[in-house]
Short mmCIF file of C-alpha atoms in Angstrom, two decimals:
data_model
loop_
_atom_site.label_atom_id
_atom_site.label_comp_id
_atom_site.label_asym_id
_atom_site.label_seq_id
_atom_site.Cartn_x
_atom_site.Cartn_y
_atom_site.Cartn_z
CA UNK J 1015 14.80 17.91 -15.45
CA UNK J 1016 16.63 15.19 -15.34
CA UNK J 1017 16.46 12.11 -17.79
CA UNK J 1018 13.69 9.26 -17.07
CA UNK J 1019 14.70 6.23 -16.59
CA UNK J 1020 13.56 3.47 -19.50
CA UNK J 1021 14.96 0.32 -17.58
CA UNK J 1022 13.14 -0.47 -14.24
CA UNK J 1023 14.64 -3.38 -13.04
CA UNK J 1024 16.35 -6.69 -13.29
CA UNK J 1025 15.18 -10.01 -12.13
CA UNK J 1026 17.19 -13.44 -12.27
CA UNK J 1027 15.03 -16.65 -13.27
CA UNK J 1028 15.16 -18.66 -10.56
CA UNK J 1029 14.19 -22.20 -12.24
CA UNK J 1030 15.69 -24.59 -15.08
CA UNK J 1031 12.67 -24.51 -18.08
CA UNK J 1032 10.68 -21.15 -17.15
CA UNK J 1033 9.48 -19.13 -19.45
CA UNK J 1034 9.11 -15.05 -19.40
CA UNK J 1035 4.76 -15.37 -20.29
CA UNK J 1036 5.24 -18.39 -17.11
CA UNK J 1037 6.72 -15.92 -15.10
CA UNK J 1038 4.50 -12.62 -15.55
CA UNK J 1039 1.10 -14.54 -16.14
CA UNK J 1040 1.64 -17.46 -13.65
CA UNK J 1041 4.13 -16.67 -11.35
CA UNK J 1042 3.32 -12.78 -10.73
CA UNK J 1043 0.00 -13.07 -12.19
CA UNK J 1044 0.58 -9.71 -13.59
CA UNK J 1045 -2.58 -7.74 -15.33
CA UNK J 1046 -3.61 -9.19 -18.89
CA UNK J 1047 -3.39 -5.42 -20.06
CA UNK J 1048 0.38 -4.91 -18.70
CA UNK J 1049 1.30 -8.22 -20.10
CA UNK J 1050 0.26 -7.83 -23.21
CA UNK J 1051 1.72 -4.01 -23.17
CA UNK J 1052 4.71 -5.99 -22.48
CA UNK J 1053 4.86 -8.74 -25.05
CA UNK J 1054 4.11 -5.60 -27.79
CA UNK J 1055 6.45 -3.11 -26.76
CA UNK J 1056 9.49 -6.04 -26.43
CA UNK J 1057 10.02 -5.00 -23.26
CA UNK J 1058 11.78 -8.12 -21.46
CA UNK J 1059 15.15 -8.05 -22.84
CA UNK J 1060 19.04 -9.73 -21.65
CA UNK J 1061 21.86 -7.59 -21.04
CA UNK J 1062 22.65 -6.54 -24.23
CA UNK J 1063 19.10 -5.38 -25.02
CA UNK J 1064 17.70 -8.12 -27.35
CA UNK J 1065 14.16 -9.40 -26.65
CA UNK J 1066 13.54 -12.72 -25.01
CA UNK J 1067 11.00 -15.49 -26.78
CA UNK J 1068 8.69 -14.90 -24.90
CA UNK J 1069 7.96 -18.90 -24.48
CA UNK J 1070 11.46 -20.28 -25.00
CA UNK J 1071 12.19 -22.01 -21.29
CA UNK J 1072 15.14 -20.52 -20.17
CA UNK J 1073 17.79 -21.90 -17.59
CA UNK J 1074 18.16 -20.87 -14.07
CA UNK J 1075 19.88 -17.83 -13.53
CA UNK J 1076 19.39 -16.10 -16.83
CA UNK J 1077 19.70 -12.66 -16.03
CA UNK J 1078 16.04 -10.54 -17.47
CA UNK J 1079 15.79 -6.68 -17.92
CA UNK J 1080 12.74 -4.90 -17.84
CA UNK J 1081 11.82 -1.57 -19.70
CA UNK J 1082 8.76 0.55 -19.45
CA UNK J 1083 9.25 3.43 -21.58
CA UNK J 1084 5.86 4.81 -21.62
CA UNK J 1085 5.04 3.60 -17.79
CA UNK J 1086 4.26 7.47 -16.14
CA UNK J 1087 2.31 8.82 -13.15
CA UNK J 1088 0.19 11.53 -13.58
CA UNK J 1089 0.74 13.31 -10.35
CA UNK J 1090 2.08 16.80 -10.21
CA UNK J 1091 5.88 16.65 -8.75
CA UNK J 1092 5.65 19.05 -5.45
CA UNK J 1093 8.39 19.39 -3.38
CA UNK J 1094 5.89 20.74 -0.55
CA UNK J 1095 7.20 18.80 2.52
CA UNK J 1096 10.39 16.08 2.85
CA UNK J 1097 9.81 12.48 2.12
CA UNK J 1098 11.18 10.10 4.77
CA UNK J 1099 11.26 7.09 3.22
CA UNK J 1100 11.72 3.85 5.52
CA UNK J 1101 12.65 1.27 2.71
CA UNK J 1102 13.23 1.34 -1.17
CA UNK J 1103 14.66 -1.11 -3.53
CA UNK J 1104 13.90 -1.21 -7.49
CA UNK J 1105 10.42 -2.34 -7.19
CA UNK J 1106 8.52 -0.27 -3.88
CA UNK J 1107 9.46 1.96 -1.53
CA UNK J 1108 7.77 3.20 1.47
CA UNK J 1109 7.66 6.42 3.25
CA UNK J 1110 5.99 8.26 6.29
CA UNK J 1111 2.61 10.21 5.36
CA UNK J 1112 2.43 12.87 8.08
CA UNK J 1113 -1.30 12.87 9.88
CA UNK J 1114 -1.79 16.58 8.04
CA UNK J 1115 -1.94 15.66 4.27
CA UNK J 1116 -3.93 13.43 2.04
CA UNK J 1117 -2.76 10.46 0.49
CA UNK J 1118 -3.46 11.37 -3.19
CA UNK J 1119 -5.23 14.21 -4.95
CA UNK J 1120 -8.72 13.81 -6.25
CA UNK J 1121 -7.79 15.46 -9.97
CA UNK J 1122 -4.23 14.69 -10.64
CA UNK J 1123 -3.45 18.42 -11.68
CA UNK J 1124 -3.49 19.39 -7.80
CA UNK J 1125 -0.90 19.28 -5.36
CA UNK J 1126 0.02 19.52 -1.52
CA UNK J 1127 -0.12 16.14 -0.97
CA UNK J 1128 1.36 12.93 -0.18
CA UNK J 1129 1.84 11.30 -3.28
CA UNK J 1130 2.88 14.92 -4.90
CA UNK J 1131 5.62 14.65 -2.77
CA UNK J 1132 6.44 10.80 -3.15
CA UNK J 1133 6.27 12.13 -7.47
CA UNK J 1134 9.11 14.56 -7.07
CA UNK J 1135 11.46 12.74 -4.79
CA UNK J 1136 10.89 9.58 -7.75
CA UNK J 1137 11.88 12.11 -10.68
CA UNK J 1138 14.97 13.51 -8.53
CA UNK J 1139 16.45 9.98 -8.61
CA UNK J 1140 14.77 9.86 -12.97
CA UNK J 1141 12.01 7.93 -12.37
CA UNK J 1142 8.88 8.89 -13.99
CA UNK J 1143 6.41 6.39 -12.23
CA UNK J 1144 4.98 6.16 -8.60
CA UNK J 1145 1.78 4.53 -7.50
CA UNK J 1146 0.17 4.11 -4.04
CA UNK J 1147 -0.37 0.77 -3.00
CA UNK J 1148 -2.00 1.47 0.19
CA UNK J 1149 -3.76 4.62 1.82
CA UNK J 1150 -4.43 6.86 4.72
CA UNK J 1151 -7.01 9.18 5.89
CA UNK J 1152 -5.93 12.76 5.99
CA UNK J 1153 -5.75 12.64 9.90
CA UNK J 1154 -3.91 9.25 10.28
CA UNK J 1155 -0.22 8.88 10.02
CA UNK J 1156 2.21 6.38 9.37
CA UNK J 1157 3.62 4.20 6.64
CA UNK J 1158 2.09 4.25 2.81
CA UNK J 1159 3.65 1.61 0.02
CA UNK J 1160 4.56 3.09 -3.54
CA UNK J 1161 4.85 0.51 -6.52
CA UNK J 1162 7.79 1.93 -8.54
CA UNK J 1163 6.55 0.00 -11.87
CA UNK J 1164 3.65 -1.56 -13.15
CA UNK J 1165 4.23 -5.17 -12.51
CA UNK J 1166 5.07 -4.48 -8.69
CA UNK J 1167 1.73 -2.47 -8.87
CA UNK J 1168 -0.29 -5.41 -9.88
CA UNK J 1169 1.33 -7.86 -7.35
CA UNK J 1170 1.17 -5.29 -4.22
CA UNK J 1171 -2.40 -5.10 -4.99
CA UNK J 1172 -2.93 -8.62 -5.45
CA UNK J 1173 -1.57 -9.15 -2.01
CA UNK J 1174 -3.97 -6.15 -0.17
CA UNK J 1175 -6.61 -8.29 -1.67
CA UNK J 1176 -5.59 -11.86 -0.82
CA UNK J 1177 -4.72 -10.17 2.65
CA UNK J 1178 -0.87 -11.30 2.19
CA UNK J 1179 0.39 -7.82 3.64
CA UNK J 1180 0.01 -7.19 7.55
CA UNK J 1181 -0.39 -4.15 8.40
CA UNK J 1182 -0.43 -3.21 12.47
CA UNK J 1183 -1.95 0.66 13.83
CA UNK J 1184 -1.29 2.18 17.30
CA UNK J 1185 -4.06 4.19 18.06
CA UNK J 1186 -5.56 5.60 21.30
CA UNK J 1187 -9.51 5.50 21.42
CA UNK J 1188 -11.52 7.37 24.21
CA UNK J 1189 -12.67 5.59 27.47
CA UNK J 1190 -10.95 2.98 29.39
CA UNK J 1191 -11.02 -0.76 27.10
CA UNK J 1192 -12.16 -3.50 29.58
CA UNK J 1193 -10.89 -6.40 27.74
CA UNK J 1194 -6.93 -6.68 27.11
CA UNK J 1195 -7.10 -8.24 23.94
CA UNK J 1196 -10.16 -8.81 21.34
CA UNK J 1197 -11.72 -8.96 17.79
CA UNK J 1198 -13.57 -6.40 16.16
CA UNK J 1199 -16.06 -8.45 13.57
CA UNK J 1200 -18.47 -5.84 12.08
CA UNK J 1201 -19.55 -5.53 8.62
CA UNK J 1202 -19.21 -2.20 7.24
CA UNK J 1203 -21.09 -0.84 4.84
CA UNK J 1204 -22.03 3.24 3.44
CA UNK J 1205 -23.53 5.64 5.52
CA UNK J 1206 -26.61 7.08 3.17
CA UNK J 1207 -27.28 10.03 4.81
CA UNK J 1208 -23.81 11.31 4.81
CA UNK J 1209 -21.28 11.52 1.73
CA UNK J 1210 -18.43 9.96 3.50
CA UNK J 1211 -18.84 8.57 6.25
CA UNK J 1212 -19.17 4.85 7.19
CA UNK J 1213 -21.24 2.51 9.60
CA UNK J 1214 -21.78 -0.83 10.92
CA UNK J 1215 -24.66 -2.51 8.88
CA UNK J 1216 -25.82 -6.29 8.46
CA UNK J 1217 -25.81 -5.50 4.48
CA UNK J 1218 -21.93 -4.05 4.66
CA UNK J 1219 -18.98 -5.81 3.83
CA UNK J 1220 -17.21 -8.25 6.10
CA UNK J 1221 -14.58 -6.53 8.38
CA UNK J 1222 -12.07 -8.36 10.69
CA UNK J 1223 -9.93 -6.02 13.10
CA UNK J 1224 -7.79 -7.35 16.30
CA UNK J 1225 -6.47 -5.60 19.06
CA UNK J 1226 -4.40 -5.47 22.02
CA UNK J 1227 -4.27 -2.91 24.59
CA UNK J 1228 -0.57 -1.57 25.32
CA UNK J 1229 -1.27 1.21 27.83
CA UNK J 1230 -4.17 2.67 29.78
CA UNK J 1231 -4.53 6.11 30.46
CA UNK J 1232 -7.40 7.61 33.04
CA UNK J 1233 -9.50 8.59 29.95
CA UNK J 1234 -7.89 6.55 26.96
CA UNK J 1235 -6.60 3.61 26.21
CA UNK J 1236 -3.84 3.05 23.34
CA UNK J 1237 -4.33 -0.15 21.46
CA UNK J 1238 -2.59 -2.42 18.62
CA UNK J 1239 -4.68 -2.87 16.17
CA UNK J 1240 -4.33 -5.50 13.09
CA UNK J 1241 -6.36 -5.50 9.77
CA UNK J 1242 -7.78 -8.98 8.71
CA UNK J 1243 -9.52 -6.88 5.74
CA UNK J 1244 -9.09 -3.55 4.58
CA UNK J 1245 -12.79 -1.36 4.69
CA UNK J 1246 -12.84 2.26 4.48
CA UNK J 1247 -12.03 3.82 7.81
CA UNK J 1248 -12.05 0.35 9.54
CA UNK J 1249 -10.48 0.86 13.03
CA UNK J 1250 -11.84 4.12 12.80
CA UNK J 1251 -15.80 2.85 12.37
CA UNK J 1252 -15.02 -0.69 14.87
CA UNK J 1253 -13.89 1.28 17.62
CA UNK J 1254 -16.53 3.46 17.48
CA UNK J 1255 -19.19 1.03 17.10
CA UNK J 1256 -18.01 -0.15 20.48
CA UNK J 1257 -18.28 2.82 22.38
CA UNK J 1258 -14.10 4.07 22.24
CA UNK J 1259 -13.73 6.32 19.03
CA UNK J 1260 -10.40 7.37 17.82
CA UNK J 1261 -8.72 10.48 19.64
CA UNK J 1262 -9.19 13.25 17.14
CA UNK J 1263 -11.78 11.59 15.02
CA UNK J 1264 -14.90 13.92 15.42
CA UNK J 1265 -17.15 12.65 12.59
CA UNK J 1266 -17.38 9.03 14.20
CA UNK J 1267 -17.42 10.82 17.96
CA UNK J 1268 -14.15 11.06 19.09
CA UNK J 1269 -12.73 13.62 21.38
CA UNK J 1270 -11.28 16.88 20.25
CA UNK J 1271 -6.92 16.96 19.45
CA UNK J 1272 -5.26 20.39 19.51
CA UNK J 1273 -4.14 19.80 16.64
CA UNK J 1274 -7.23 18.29 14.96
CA UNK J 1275 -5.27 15.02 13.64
CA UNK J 1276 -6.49 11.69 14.64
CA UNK J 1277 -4.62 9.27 17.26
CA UNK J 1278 -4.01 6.86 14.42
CA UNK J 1279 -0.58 5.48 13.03
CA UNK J 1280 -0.12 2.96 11.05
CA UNK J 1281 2.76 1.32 12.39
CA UNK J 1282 3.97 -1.38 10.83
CA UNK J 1283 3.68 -3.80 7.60
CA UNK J 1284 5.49 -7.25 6.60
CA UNK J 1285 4.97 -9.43 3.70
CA UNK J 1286 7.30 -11.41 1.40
CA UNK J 1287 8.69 -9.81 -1.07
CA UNK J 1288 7.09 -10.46 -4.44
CA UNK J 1289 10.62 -10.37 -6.40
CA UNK J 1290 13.24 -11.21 -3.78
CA UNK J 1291 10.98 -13.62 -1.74
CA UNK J 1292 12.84 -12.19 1.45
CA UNK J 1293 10.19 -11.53 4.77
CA UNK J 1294 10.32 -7.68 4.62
CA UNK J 1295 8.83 -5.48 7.37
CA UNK J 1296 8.90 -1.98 7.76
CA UNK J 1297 7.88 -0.53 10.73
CA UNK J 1298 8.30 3.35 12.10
CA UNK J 1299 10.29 3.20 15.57
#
């Protein structure tokens, strides 16, 4: 096996007087428990591998390295299907999850999926840590982030929750959509009498999805659909609620697929980049 990797990454300050505690606590608002990790294990160095101060301002352009020698995933390397990754820098990549897998395993000593995948192409290149930011349901396809550190961890999750990441589905529902364009604004909440499944209900949580229609079909319609929030199985639960389920998604009433997958991609996602500050967007053609 090849070696890990210690050093993650290198960042360049990009102001006169900032500190490296100004920069991870206010600037990245990194997790108190990484930070601190951090500020223990000296693990902000220059070049040559001496530890910064960690509140000495420093000048614009001084050149940071990051280590995180004891930063691992737990998830079982599997080389079970290829990885096509779409982007990857230092910090995230993100790849295609086919619609026949799950995202993650629920114990981390299984395998077969996604992120066992993702785990083994990371350790090919040395890495040792991968981390979803985002996932999909089994059936659904399309585009999944993976932190490749801690720090880009906590700020990819910071930015699901402040709803800083766009993220755009195709999907083609049943039944012929009257309305070209519209907005889904049901809260969602558990469904009590089954273990999984979800419903619209006044005591759920607020749930924001917009649509356009690209293309209708005699018995379909194909839509664009964009996430204000992120619920569990949110297009999936709107659609049906309105009377044109997901292709493929039999537990909220959709029509049968030959191959039992859902009609559901998730298609693209932009944000700015946390660490280059660049407009990124990833999108499967």
């Amino acid at each position: 096996m090849m070696e890990k990797l210690n050093t993650v990454f290198r960042y360049q300050i990009n102001r006169d007087g900032l500190t490296v505690e100004e920069l991870l606590r206010d600037d990245w608002k990194a997790g108190k428990k990484t930070v601190h990790q951090m500020r223990m294990d000296k693990a902000v160095t220059d070049t040559a591998g001496q530890p910064f101060e960690w509140r000495t301002p420093l000048e614009a352009g001084t050149e940071l390295v990051f280590h995180f020698k004891d930063a691992v995933s737990s998830y079982k390397p599997d080389d079970h299907a290829d990885v096509s990754v779409l982007f990857e820098d230092e910090h995230l990549l993100a790849a295609l999850k086919p619609a026949d897998i799950a995202t993650h395993p629920d114990e981390h000593d299984e395998g077969g999926t996604f992120m066992n995948a993702i785990m083994a192409y990371v350790e090919r290149s040395g890495g040792a840590y991968a981390e979803h930011i985002n996932r999909l349901d089994k059936g659904t396809a399309g585009i999944v982030l993976v932190a490749k550190h801690p720090i880009a961890k906590a700020l990819f999750d910071r930015m699901i929750e402040e709803r800083a990441i766009t993220r755009i589905y195709h999907a083609e529902v049943d039944g012929r959509l009257k309305r070209m364009r519209g907005t889904l604004q049901y809260p969602i909440g558990r469904d009590r009498h089954h273990p999984t499944r979800r419903r619209v209900s006044p005591g759920g949580q607020d749930a924001i999805t917009r649509y356009r229609v690209i293309e209708r079909n005699d018995e379909s319609t194909v839509v664009e659909a964009s996430l204000e929030t992120g619920r569990t199985h949110q297009i999936r639960v709107h659609f049906s609620h309105i009377g044109h389920p997901v292709k493929g998604d039999t537990l909220y009433g959709g029509s049968e697929t030959e191959d039992g997958n859902y009609r559901l991609v998730a298609k693209k996602v932009s944000f700015k980049h946390p660490f280059t500050e660049e407009q990124t967007t990833i999108e499967v053609i």
